[in-house]
Tab-separated table of C-alpha atoms in Angstrom:
chain	number	residue	atom	x	y	z
M	12	UNK	CA	-51.798	-10.913	-103.994
M	13	UNK	CA	-48.853	-9.815	-101.801
M	14	UNK	CA	-48.697	-6.612	-100.490
M	15	UNK	CA	-45.524	-4.469	-101.666
M	16	UNK	CA	-43.096	-4.830	-98.898
M	17	UNK	CA	-42.472	-1.614	-96.438
M	18	UNK	CA	-39.116	-0.276	-97.875
M	19	UNK	CA	-37.285	0.199	-94.805
M	20	UNK	CA	-33.838	0.905	-96.120
M	21	UNK	CA	-35.263	3.724	-98.751
M	22	UNK	CA	-37.199	5.516	-95.840
M	23	UNK	CA	-34.209	5.541	-93.434
M	24	UNK	CA	-31.640	6.599	-96.344
M	25	UNK	CA	-34.229	9.408	-97.176
M	26	UNK	CA	-34.749	10.373	-93.620
M	27	UNK	CA	-31.202	10.422	-92.752
M	28	UNK	CA	-30.242	12.838	-95.765
M	29	UNK	CA	-32.837	15.204	-95.611
M	30	UNK	CA	-32.422	15.221	-91.754
M	31	UNK	CA	-28.814	16.239	-92.398
M	32	UNK	CA	-29.068	18.730	-95.137
M	33	UNK	CA	-31.914	20.654	-93.156
M	34	UNK	CA	-30.043	20.443	-89.969
M	35	UNK	CA	-26.915	21.968	-91.662
M	36	UNK	CA	-29.037	24.705	-93.167
M	37	UNK	CA	-30.563	25.434	-89.691
M	38	UNK	CA	-27.104	25.415	-88.159
M	39	UNK	CA	-25.734	27.844	-90.203
M	40	UNK	CA	-28.492	30.594	-89.885
M	41	UNK	CA	-28.426	32.251	-86.714
M	42	UNK	CA	-31.761	32.953	-85.141
M	43	UNK	CA	-30.496	33.128	-81.440
M	44	UNK	CA	-29.841	35.861	-78.662
M	45	UNK	CA	-28.375	38.951	-80.696
M	46	UNK	CA	-29.751	37.995	-84.114
M	47	UNK	CA	-32.050	39.873	-86.384
M	48	UNK	CA	-34.881	37.616	-85.842
M	49	UNK	CA	-34.836	38.707	-81.983
M	50	UNK	CA	-35.150	41.978	-82.701
M	51	UNK	CA	-38.212	41.625	-84.664
M	52	UNK	CA	-41.960	42.183	-83.457
M	53	UNK	CA	-43.120	38.781	-83.368
M	54	UNK	CA	-46.831	37.627	-82.998
M	55	UNK	CA	-47.917	36.269	-79.681
M	56	UNK	CA	-48.401	32.690	-81.138
M	57	UNK	CA	-44.610	32.363	-81.932
M	58	UNK	CA	-43.218	29.328	-80.164
M	59	UNK	CA	-40.420	29.492	-78.006
M	60	UNK	CA	-37.135	28.836	-80.034
M	61	UNK	CA	-36.400	25.645	-78.542
M	62	UNK	CA	-39.484	24.004	-80.064
M	63	UNK	CA	-37.874	24.780	-83.682
M	64	UNK	CA	-35.153	22.568	-82.394
M	65	UNK	CA	-37.623	19.543	-81.540
M	66	UNK	CA	-40.065	19.772	-84.237
M	67	UNK	CA	-37.723	20.218	-87.288
M	68	UNK	CA	-35.639	17.296	-87.094
M	69	UNK	CA	-38.993	15.166	-86.657
M	70	UNK	CA	-40.424	16.491	-89.608
M	71	UNK	CA	-37.119	16.104	-91.443
M	72	UNK	CA	-37.283	12.751	-90.990
M	73	UNK	CA	-40.970	11.888	-91.621
M	74	UNK	CA	-40.637	13.631	-94.971
M	75	UNK	CA	-37.269	12.178	-95.744
M	76	UNK	CA	-38.831	8.623	-94.787
M	77	UNK	CA	-41.864	9.783	-97.242
M	78	UNK	CA	-39.394	10.849	-100.084
M	79	UNK	CA	-37.697	7.460	-99.499
M	80	UNK	CA	-40.861	5.163	-99.613
M	81	UNK	CA	-42.066	6.720	-102.893
M	82	UNK	CA	-38.207	6.673	-104.456
M	83	UNK	CA	-38.255	2.832	-103.840
M	84	UNK	CA	-41.651	2.190	-105.649
M	85	UNK	CA	-39.806	1.994	-109.214
M	86	UNK	CA	-42.498	0.878	-111.217
M	87	UNK	CA	-45.271	3.234	-110.529
M	88	UNK	CA	-46.494	5.355	-113.030
M	89	UNK	CA	-47.138	8.230	-110.841
M	90	UNK	CA	-43.979	8.204	-108.954
M	91	UNK	CA	-42.105	10.353	-111.459
M	92	UNK	CA	-44.666	13.368	-110.901
M	93	UNK	CA	-44.663	12.560	-107.277
M	94	UNK	CA	-40.751	12.890	-106.960
M	95	UNK	CA	-40.839	16.025	-108.990
M	96	UNK	CA	-43.069	17.881	-106.744
M	97	UNK	CA	-41.401	16.381	-103.706
M	98	UNK	CA	-38.028	17.626	-104.802
M	99	UNK	CA	-39.507	21.044	-105.676
M	100	UNK	CA	-41.202	21.536	-101.935
M	101	UNK	CA	-37.870	20.319	-100.690
M	102	UNK	CA	-36.272	22.977	-102.419
M	103	UNK	CA	-38.465	25.674	-101.354
M	104	UNK	CA	-38.058	24.337	-97.901
M	105	UNK	CA	-34.464	24.487	-97.943
M	106	UNK	CA	-34.604	27.925	-99.601
M	107	UNK	CA	-36.818	29.601	-96.957
M	108	UNK	CA	-34.552	29.689	-94.069
M	109	UNK	CA	-31.343	31.307	-95.884
M	110	UNK	CA	-33.949	33.931	-97.516
M	111	UNK	CA	-36.010	34.749	-94.230
M	112	UNK	CA	-33.143	34.752	-91.688
M	113	UNK	CA	-29.884	35.045	-93.644
M	114	UNK	CA	-31.165	37.727	-96.362
M	115	UNK	CA	-33.340	39.033	-93.726
M	116	UNK	CA	-36.205	39.341	-96.149
M	117	UNK	CA	-39.674	38.751	-94.560
M	118	UNK	CA	-41.719	39.341	-97.812
M	119	UNK	CA	-39.615	37.441	-99.880
M	120	UNK	CA	-39.727	34.732	-97.478
M	121	UNK	CA	-43.519	35.095	-97.515
M	122	UNK	CA	-43.468	34.542	-100.770
M	123	UNK	CA	-41.323	31.532	-100.617
M	124	UNK	CA	-43.267	29.853	-97.751
M	125	UNK	CA	-46.446	30.382	-99.900
M	126	UNK	CA	-44.999	28.508	-102.784
M	127	UNK	CA	-43.642	25.749	-100.716
M	128	UNK	CA	-46.911	25.280	-98.970
M	129	UNK	CA	-48.747	24.842	-102.447
M	130	UNK	CA	-45.895	22.469	-103.624
M	131	UNK	CA	-46.208	20.404	-100.513
M	132	UNK	CA	-49.764	19.909	-100.825
M	133	UNK	CA	-49.503	19.152	-104.372
M	134	UNK	CA	-46.571	16.886	-103.446
M	135	UNK	CA	-48.472	15.053	-100.686
M	136	UNK	CA	-51.260	14.177	-103.011
M	137	UNK	CA	-49.041	13.084	-105.949
M	138	UNK	CA	-47.000	10.877	-103.109
M	139	UNK	CA	-50.559	9.566	-101.882
M	140	UNK	CA	-51.213	7.890	-105.348
M	141	UNK	CA	-47.774	5.958	-105.010
M	142	UNK	CA	-47.896	5.243	-101.446
M	143	UNK	CA	-50.792	6.434	-99.085
M	144	UNK	CA	-48.069	5.734	-96.198
M	145	UNK	CA	-46.048	8.249	-97.570
M	146	UNK	CA	-48.699	10.815	-97.954
M	147	UNK	CA	-49.819	10.303	-94.214
M	148	UNK	CA	-46.226	10.865	-93.423
M	149	UNK	CA	-46.220	14.288	-94.831
M	150	UNK	CA	-49.447	15.577	-92.963
M	151	UNK	CA	-47.553	17.172	-89.759
M	152	UNK	CA	-45.383	19.138	-92.151
M	153	UNK	CA	-48.251	20.377	-94.175
M	154	UNK	CA	-49.708	21.597	-90.765
M	155	UNK	CA	-46.194	22.999	-89.536
M	156	UNK	CA	-45.319	24.803	-92.686
M	157	UNK	CA	-49.151	26.140	-92.849
M	158	UNK	CA	-48.453	27.485	-89.232
M	159	UNK	CA	-45.147	28.968	-90.234
M	160	UNK	CA	-46.694	30.825	-92.892
M	161	UNK	CA	-49.260	32.576	-91.003
M	162	UNK	CA	-46.207	33.355	-88.462
M	163	UNK	CA	-44.306	34.899	-91.657
M	164	UNK	CA	-47.432	36.779	-92.669
M	165	UNK	CA	-47.783	38.115	-89.057
M	166	UNK	CA	-44.166	39.098	-88.742
M	167	UNK	CA	-44.468	40.735	-92.094
M	168	UNK	CA	-47.471	42.816	-90.955
M	169	UNK	CA	-45.942	43.578	-87.541
M	170	UNK	CA	-42.958	45.091	-88.994
M	171	UNK	CA	-43.787	47.299	-91.848
M	172	UNK	CA	-40.729	49.614	-91.617
M	173	UNK	CA	-38.306	47.199	-92.554
M	174	UNK	CA	-37.213	47.291	-96.100
M	175	UNK	CA	-38.922	44.917	-98.434
M	176	UNK	CA	-35.714	43.839	-100.418
M	177	UNK	CA	-32.001	44.308	-100.205
């Protein structure tokens, strides 16, 4: 029995597409000096701003490649459900930045990122049924968004005077 060949093209297209979308959303949202975010009380565990610019492109490449791999496995019975959860978690990922930074809604952002964590875990499990490699590529992302959820929660705790909804 021949192993399924690695779907290089699908992984590459997925990685580039998700990297481009995620980067565009990030670039359209101001988080630097003079922004609302800089005025917040942040936990000591908040990494310096430059770390986000390094970590997110890597994560987008990994999750894009994972999605591309699952997409390319056309005949697998678990593919459709895995892609549903992948797209759902990706939509939540892309929604979090505009909600948290753009709308300046810490509590709503917390809700989005908690839903993102659940959807990403389910997506990773479902993707693992289609391709163990795809699931492994999602693992650094799961760690990072779990960390991001903790940071979002702590920012919400440390800034109680801010309005909950606009």
